[in-house]
Amino acid sequence: MTRRTEWPGTEAGAVPGPEDAAEPSGDLPEPGRGAGFGEGAGRRSRSRSRSSGSPSSSRAEKGEPRDPVEQARALCLRLLTGTPRTRKQLADALRKKEIPDEAAEEVLSRFEDVGLIDDAAFADAWVESRHHGRGLARRALVRELRTKGVDPTVIDEAVGQLDHEQEEETARELVARKLRSTRGLGRDKRLRRLAGMLARKGYGEGMALRVVRQAIEAEGEDTEGLDEPF
């Protein structure tokens, strides 16, 4: 069979038109006039080449799994790399990617079975980190864990790590660090600023007022009337 580049009268690399295939020994059309030649044909050829790839073949070329279970597994592994996440966080991410519920449930359950998803361990670590790192009280920690989708029973067990004495000690440390920056302000303004800081971190009003009052008393300032709500 004659190779394409060996058609008589055709320049090297040129593609013969339909007339050439039917009558290889006859006259050849001039370049640019026969079907299959010219700028328009070039565009059509390039267009067909570009449009021949389907979205699925494009994903396959990129190495993306097409099976929903494999997609879910790959996404969960990527999200868990370096950052623990709750089951709800992963489920929300799968839903955004339009992974079918059945496939998502299969992968999430499997990850729980092998310990890659552990909401109890996540909650324990969260309480430890956020209390000692940010000084958050139990109320603030409960709010945060709820937004992560942790079960209320698991939350109660996690925040139970903090007893009342430990929580109050952390509140005292927070006030001690901020106390110097409030010197020079009026007594009532100091109260509002310090107690407000504790309130934002989840400390109750009673504890906040008591801790602030004792800190100001330690500096020799009169604290009469500072037990009123802020």
mmCIF file of C-alpha atoms in Angstrom:
data_model
loop_
_atom_site.group_PDB
_atom_site.id
_atom_site.type_symbol
_atom_site.label_atom_id
_atom_site.label_comp_id
_atom_site.label_asym_id
_atom_site.label_seq_id
_atom_site.Cartn_x
_atom_site.Cartn_y
_atom_site.Cartn_z
ATOM 1 C CA MET A 1 0.000 0.000 0.000
ATOM 2 C CA THR A 2 1.423 3.404 -1.015
ATOM 3 C CA ARG A 3 2.256 5.636 1.956
ATOM 4 C CA ARG A 4 0.661 9.034 2.186
ATOM 5 C CA THR A 5 3.933 10.866 1.583
ATOM 6 C CA GLU A 6 4.601 8.880 -1.610
ATOM 7 C CA TRP A 7 1.621 10.029 -3.706
ATOM 8 C CA PRO A 8 2.995 11.274 -7.025
ATOM 9 C CA GLY A 9 3.000 15.008 -7.417
ATOM 10 C CA THR A 10 2.295 15.662 -3.732
ATOM 11 C CA GLU A 11 4.672 17.688 -1.612
ATOM 12 C CA ALA A 12 6.220 15.950 1.374
ATOM 13 C CA GLY A 13 3.821 15.928 4.329
ATOM 14 C CA ALA A 14 0.749 17.010 2.268
ATOM 15 C CA VAL A 15 -2.522 15.086 2.661
ATOM 16 C CA PRO A 16 -4.147 13.864 -0.605
ATOM 17 C CA GLY A 17 -7.739 14.864 -1.322
ATOM 18 C CA PRO A 18 -10.643 12.527 -2.180
ATOM 19 C CA GLU A 19 -9.786 12.697 -5.939
ATOM 20 C CA ASP A 20 -6.307 11.372 -5.183
ATOM 21 C CA ALA A 21 -7.651 8.372 -3.287
ATOM 22 C CA ALA A 22 -10.055 7.473 -6.134
ATOM 23 C CA GLU A 23 -7.621 7.988 -9.038
ATOM 24 C CA PRO A 24 -4.018 7.919 -7.802
ATOM 25 C CA SER A 25 -2.617 8.035 -11.321
ATOM 26 C CA GLY A 26 -4.767 10.950 -12.587
ATOM 27 C CA ASP A 27 -4.259 14.674 -12.466
ATOM 28 C CA LEU A 28 -4.018 16.153 -8.986
ATOM 29 C CA PRO A 29 -5.909 19.299 -7.979
ATOM 30 C CA GLU A 30 -3.910 22.396 -7.390
ATOM 31 C CA PRO A 31 -3.117 23.085 -3.744
ATOM 32 C CA GLY A 32 -5.834 25.184 -2.128
ATOM 33 C CA ARG A 33 -8.553 24.191 -4.693
ATOM 34 C CA GLY A 34 -9.291 20.556 -4.013
ATOM 35 C CA ALA A 35 -11.344 19.274 -1.079
ATOM 36 C CA GLY A 36 -9.185 18.565 1.948
ATOM 37 C CA PHE A 37 -6.725 21.367 1.221
ATOM 38 C CA GLY A 38 -6.553 25.028 2.144
ATOM 39 C CA GLU A 39 -7.031 27.128 5.239
ATOM 40 C CA GLY A 40 -10.664 26.150 5.812
ATOM 41 C CA ALA A 41 -9.832 22.471 5.817
ATOM 42 C CA GLY A 42 -6.998 23.084 8.226
ATOM 43 C CA ARG A 43 -9.348 24.802 10.620
ATOM 44 C CA ARG A 44 -11.889 21.989 10.343
ATOM 45 C CA SER A 45 -9.182 19.414 10.972
ATOM 46 C CA ARG A 46 -7.906 21.228 14.034
ATOM 47 C CA SER A 47 -11.466 21.731 15.289
ATOM 48 C CA ARG A 48 -12.257 18.020 14.953
ATOM 49 C CA SER A 49 -9.032 17.204 16.793
ATOM 50 C CA ARG A 50 -9.879 19.529 19.666
ATOM 51 C CA SER A 51 -13.508 18.416 19.970
ATOM 52 C CA SER A 52 -12.729 14.705 19.857
ATOM 53 C CA GLY A 53 -11.702 14.672 23.527
ATOM 54 C CA SER A 54 -14.682 14.190 25.847
ATOM 55 C CA PRO A 55 -14.738 15.471 29.468
ATOM 56 C CA SER A 56 -14.320 11.918 30.697
ATOM 57 C CA SER A 57 -11.253 11.333 28.544
ATOM 58 C CA SER A 58 -9.841 14.642 29.733
ATOM 59 C CA ARG A 59 -10.261 13.548 33.352
ATOM 60 C CA ALA A 60 -8.672 10.216 32.561
ATOM 61 C CA GLU A 61 -5.654 11.970 31.033
ATOM 62 C CA LYS A 62 -5.273 13.978 34.233
ATOM 63 C CA GLY A 63 -5.405 10.819 36.297
ATOM 64 C CA GLU A 64 -8.680 11.721 38.030
ATOM 65 C CA PRO A 65 -10.771 8.677 39.005
ATOM 66 C CA ARG A 66 -14.158 8.493 37.324
ATOM 67 C CA ASP A 67 -15.725 6.029 39.767
ATOM 68 C CA PRO A 68 -17.667 7.974 42.481
ATOM 69 C CA VAL A 69 -16.211 5.865 45.280
ATOM 70 C CA GLU A 70 -12.678 6.474 44.031
ATOM 71 C CA GLN A 71 -13.414 10.177 43.635
ATOM 72 C CA ALA A 72 -14.712 10.342 47.206
ATOM 73 C CA ARG A 73 -11.732 8.423 48.534
ATOM 74 C CA ALA A 74 -9.220 10.645 46.734
ATOM 75 C CA LEU A 75 -10.901 13.840 47.929
ATOM 76 C CA CYS A 76 -11.082 12.698 51.556
ATOM 77 C CA LEU A 77 -7.434 11.663 51.580
ATOM 78 C CA ARG A 78 -6.443 15.030 50.134
ATOM 79 C CA LEU A 79 -8.470 16.940 52.736
ATOM 80 C CA LEU A 80 -7.116 14.863 55.608
ATOM 81 C CA THR A 81 -3.499 15.423 54.643
ATOM 82 C CA GLY A 82 -1.972 17.366 57.503
ATOM 83 C CA THR A 83 -5.340 18.488 58.935
ATOM 84 C CA PRO A 84 -7.758 16.327 60.935
ATOM 85 C CA ARG A 85 -11.404 16.841 59.978
ATOM 86 C CA THR A 86 -14.747 15.683 61.286
ATOM 87 C CA ARG A 87 -17.046 13.369 59.402
ATOM 88 C CA LYS A 88 -19.470 16.229 58.737
ATOM 89 C CA GLN A 89 -16.750 18.435 57.287
ATOM 90 C CA LEU A 90 -15.779 15.692 54.860
ATOM 91 C CA ALA A 91 -19.410 14.904 54.033
ATOM 92 C CA ASP A 92 -20.034 18.574 53.226
ATOM 93 C CA ALA A 93 -16.986 18.639 50.950
ATOM 94 C CA LEU A 94 -18.168 15.522 49.093
ATOM 95 C CA ARG A 95 -21.621 17.005 48.675
ATOM 96 C CA LYS A 96 -20.160 20.165 47.136
ATOM 97 C CA LYS A 97 -18.359 17.972 44.618
ATOM 98 C CA GLU A 98 -21.698 16.272 43.849
ATOM 99 C CA ILE A 99 -20.488 12.851 44.966
ATOM 100 C CA PRO A 100 -23.520 10.515 45.220
ATOM 101 C CA ASP A 101 -24.690 9.967 48.796
ATOM 102 C CA GLU A 102 -24.234 6.199 48.564
ATOM 103 C CA ALA A 103 -20.609 6.509 47.487
ATOM 104 C CA ALA A 104 -19.915 9.173 50.118
ATOM 105 C CA GLU A 105 -21.430 7.046 52.873
ATOM 106 C CA GLU A 106 -19.374 4.032 51.831
ATOM 107 C CA VAL A 107 -16.094 5.946 51.927
ATOM 108 C CA LEU A 108 -16.825 7.863 55.136
ATOM 109 C CA SER A 109 -17.820 4.696 56.980
ATOM 110 C CA ARG A 110 -14.717 2.916 55.761
ATOM 111 C CA PHE A 111 -12.519 5.812 56.893
ATOM 112 C CA GLU A 112 -14.139 5.670 60.327
ATOM 113 C CA ASP A 113 -13.523 1.935 60.547
ATOM 114 C CA VAL A 114 -9.781 2.349 59.934
ATOM 115 C CA GLY A 115 -9.463 5.410 62.200
ATOM 116 C CA LEU A 116 -8.887 8.074 59.555
ATOM 117 C CA ILE A 117 -12.040 9.802 60.807
ATOM 118 C CA ASP A 118 -12.367 10.024 64.595
ATOM 119 C CA ASP A 119 -14.637 12.782 65.848
ATOM 120 C CA ALA A 120 -13.896 11.989 69.507
ATOM 121 C CA ALA A 121 -10.152 12.338 69.004
ATOM 122 C CA PHE A 122 -10.744 15.485 66.946
ATOM 123 C CA ALA A 123 -12.825 17.040 69.750
ATOM 124 C CA ASP A 124 -10.261 16.152 72.432
ATOM 125 C CA ALA A 125 -7.435 17.677 70.414
ATOM 126 C CA TRP A 126 -9.524 20.749 69.612
ATOM 127 C CA VAL A 127 -10.286 21.419 73.281
ATOM 128 C CA GLU A 128 -6.663 20.954 74.279
ATOM 129 C CA SER A 129 -5.358 23.224 71.538
ATOM 130 C CA ARG A 130 -7.940 25.995 71.705
ATOM 131 C CA HIS A 131 -8.026 26.224 75.487
ATOM 132 C CA HIS A 132 -4.288 26.306 76.051
ATOM 133 C CA GLY A 133 -3.488 28.162 72.830
ATOM 134 C CA ARG A 134 -6.296 30.735 72.739
ATOM 135 C CA GLY A 135 -7.613 30.584 76.293
ATOM 136 C CA LEU A 136 -11.136 29.662 75.197
ATOM 137 C CA ALA A 137 -13.606 28.634 77.880
ATOM 138 C CA ARG A 138 -15.972 25.682 77.671
ATOM 139 C CA ARG A 139 -18.868 27.662 76.242
ATOM 140 C CA ALA A 140 -16.786 28.922 73.324
ATOM 141 C CA LEU A 141 -15.365 25.460 72.691
ATOM 142 C CA VAL A 142 -18.845 23.951 72.577
ATOM 143 C CA ARG A 143 -19.920 26.515 69.984
ATOM 144 C CA GLU A 144 -16.919 25.818 67.801
ATOM 145 C CA LEU A 145 -17.284 22.035 67.933
ATOM 146 C CA ARG A 146 -20.958 22.319 67.035
ATOM 147 C CA THR A 147 -20.048 24.199 63.872
ATOM 148 C CA LYS A 148 -17.700 21.303 63.012
ATOM 149 C CA GLY A 149 -20.615 18.885 63.198
ATOM 150 C CA VAL A 150 -19.422 16.969 66.248
ATOM 151 C CA ASP A 151 -22.111 14.992 68.082
ATOM 152 C CA PRO A 152 -23.329 16.726 71.302
ATOM 153 C CA THR A 153 -22.440 13.688 73.421
ATOM 154 C CA VAL A 154 -18.888 13.715 72.068
ATOM 155 C CA ILE A 155 -18.663 17.457 72.714
ATOM 156 C CA ASP A 156 -19.736 17.044 76.333
ATOM 157 C CA GLU A 157 -17.067 14.418 76.896
ATOM 158 C CA ALA A 158 -14.385 16.568 75.290
ATOM 159 C CA VAL A 159 -15.096 19.792 77.170
ATOM 160 C CA GLY A 160 -15.407 17.744 80.360
ATOM 161 C CA GLN A 161 -11.611 17.699 80.328
ATOM 162 C CA LEU A 162 -11.751 21.262 81.662
ATOM 163 C CA ASP A 163 -12.821 21.564 85.264
ATOM 164 C CA HIS A 164 -13.931 24.811 86.875
ATOM 165 C CA GLU A 165 -10.597 25.437 88.594
ATOM 166 C CA GLN A 166 -8.594 25.030 85.412
ATOM 167 C CA GLU A 167 -10.936 27.314 83.510
ATOM 168 C CA GLU A 168 -10.667 30.045 86.140
ATOM 169 C CA GLU A 169 -6.893 29.751 86.248
ATOM 170 C CA THR A 170 -6.760 30.318 82.495
ATOM 171 C CA ALA A 171 -9.013 33.371 82.904
ATOM 172 C CA ARG A 172 -6.585 34.814 85.471
ATOM 173 C CA GLU A 173 -3.677 34.300 83.100
ATOM 174 C CA LEU A 174 -5.537 36.091 80.308
ATOM 175 C CA VAL A 175 -6.314 39.071 82.546
ATOM 176 C CA ALA A 176 -2.740 39.237 83.825
ATOM 177 C CA ARG A 177 -1.433 39.497 80.259
ATOM 178 C CA LYS A 178 -3.846 42.323 79.396
ATOM 179 C CA LEU A 179 -3.775 44.191 82.698
ATOM 180 C CA ARG A 180 -0.701 46.287 81.975
ATOM 181 C CA SER A 181 -2.141 47.615 78.713
ATOM 182 C CA THR A 182 -5.160 49.007 80.603
ATOM 183 C CA ARG A 183 -3.204 51.011 83.139
ATOM 184 C CA GLY A 184 -3.970 54.686 82.874
ATOM 185 C CA LEU A 185 -7.594 54.045 81.946
ATOM 186 C CA GLY A 186 -10.477 54.766 84.274
ATOM 187 C CA ARG A 187 -11.465 51.957 86.606
ATOM 188 C CA ASP A 188 -14.808 51.310 84.941
ATOM 189 C CA LYS A 189 -13.253 51.322 81.500
ATOM 190 C CA ARG A 190 -10.639 48.810 82.625
ATOM 191 C CA LEU A 191 -13.414 46.624 83.949
ATOM 192 C CA ARG A 192 -15.371 46.700 80.697
ATOM 193 C CA ARG A 193 -12.320 46.031 78.563
ATOM 194 C CA LEU A 194 -10.972 43.124 80.604
ATOM 195 C CA ALA A 195 -14.315 41.520 81.374
ATOM 196 C CA GLY A 196 -15.388 41.945 77.769
ATOM 197 C CA MET A 197 -12.254 40.136 76.618
ATOM 198 C CA LEU A 198 -13.122 37.182 78.850
ATOM 199 C CA ALA A 199 -16.739 37.187 77.702
ATOM 200 C CA ARG A 200 -15.668 36.916 74.052
ATOM 201 C CA LYS A 201 -13.653 33.839 74.972
ATOM 202 C CA GLY A 202 -16.682 32.186 76.516
ATOM 203 C CA TYR A 203 -16.254 32.947 80.227
ATOM 204 C CA GLY A 204 -19.371 33.571 82.275
ATOM 205 C CA GLU A 205 -20.186 36.981 83.657
ATOM 206 C CA GLY A 206 -19.741 35.996 87.283
ATOM 207 C CA MET A 207 -16.321 34.479 86.794
ATOM 208 C CA ALA A 208 -15.172 37.332 84.570
ATOM 209 C CA LEU A 209 -16.117 39.998 87.095
ATOM 210 C CA ARG A 210 -14.544 38.125 89.989
ATOM 211 C CA VAL A 211 -11.254 37.561 88.188
ATOM 212 C CA VAL A 212 -11.019 41.158 86.961
ATOM 213 C CA ARG A 213 -11.909 42.610 90.351
ATOM 214 C CA GLN A 214 -9.264 40.518 92.104
ATOM 215 C CA ALA A 215 -6.633 41.501 89.540
ATOM 216 C CA ILE A 216 -7.363 45.214 89.988
ATOM 217 C CA GLU A 217 -7.407 44.855 93.785
ATOM 218 C CA ALA A 218 -3.951 43.305 93.612
ATOM 219 C CA GLU A 219 -2.716 46.587 92.147
ATOM 220 C CA GLY A 220 -4.084 48.460 95.163
ATOM 221 C CA GLU A 221 -7.084 50.005 93.416
ATOM 222 C CA ASP A 222 -10.479 50.289 95.076
ATOM 223 C CA THR A 223 -12.922 47.771 93.555
ATOM 224 C CA GLU A 224 -16.136 48.799 95.298
ATOM 225 C CA GLY A 225 -19.037 48.523 92.875
ATOM 226 C CA LEU A 226 -17.186 46.355 90.412
ATOM 227 C CA ASP A 227 -19.491 43.407 91.025
ATOM 228 C CA GLU A 228 -22.215 44.977 88.904
ATOM 229 C CA PRO A 229 -22.949 43.399 85.505
ATOM 230 C CA PHE A 230 -20.961 44.697 82.548
#
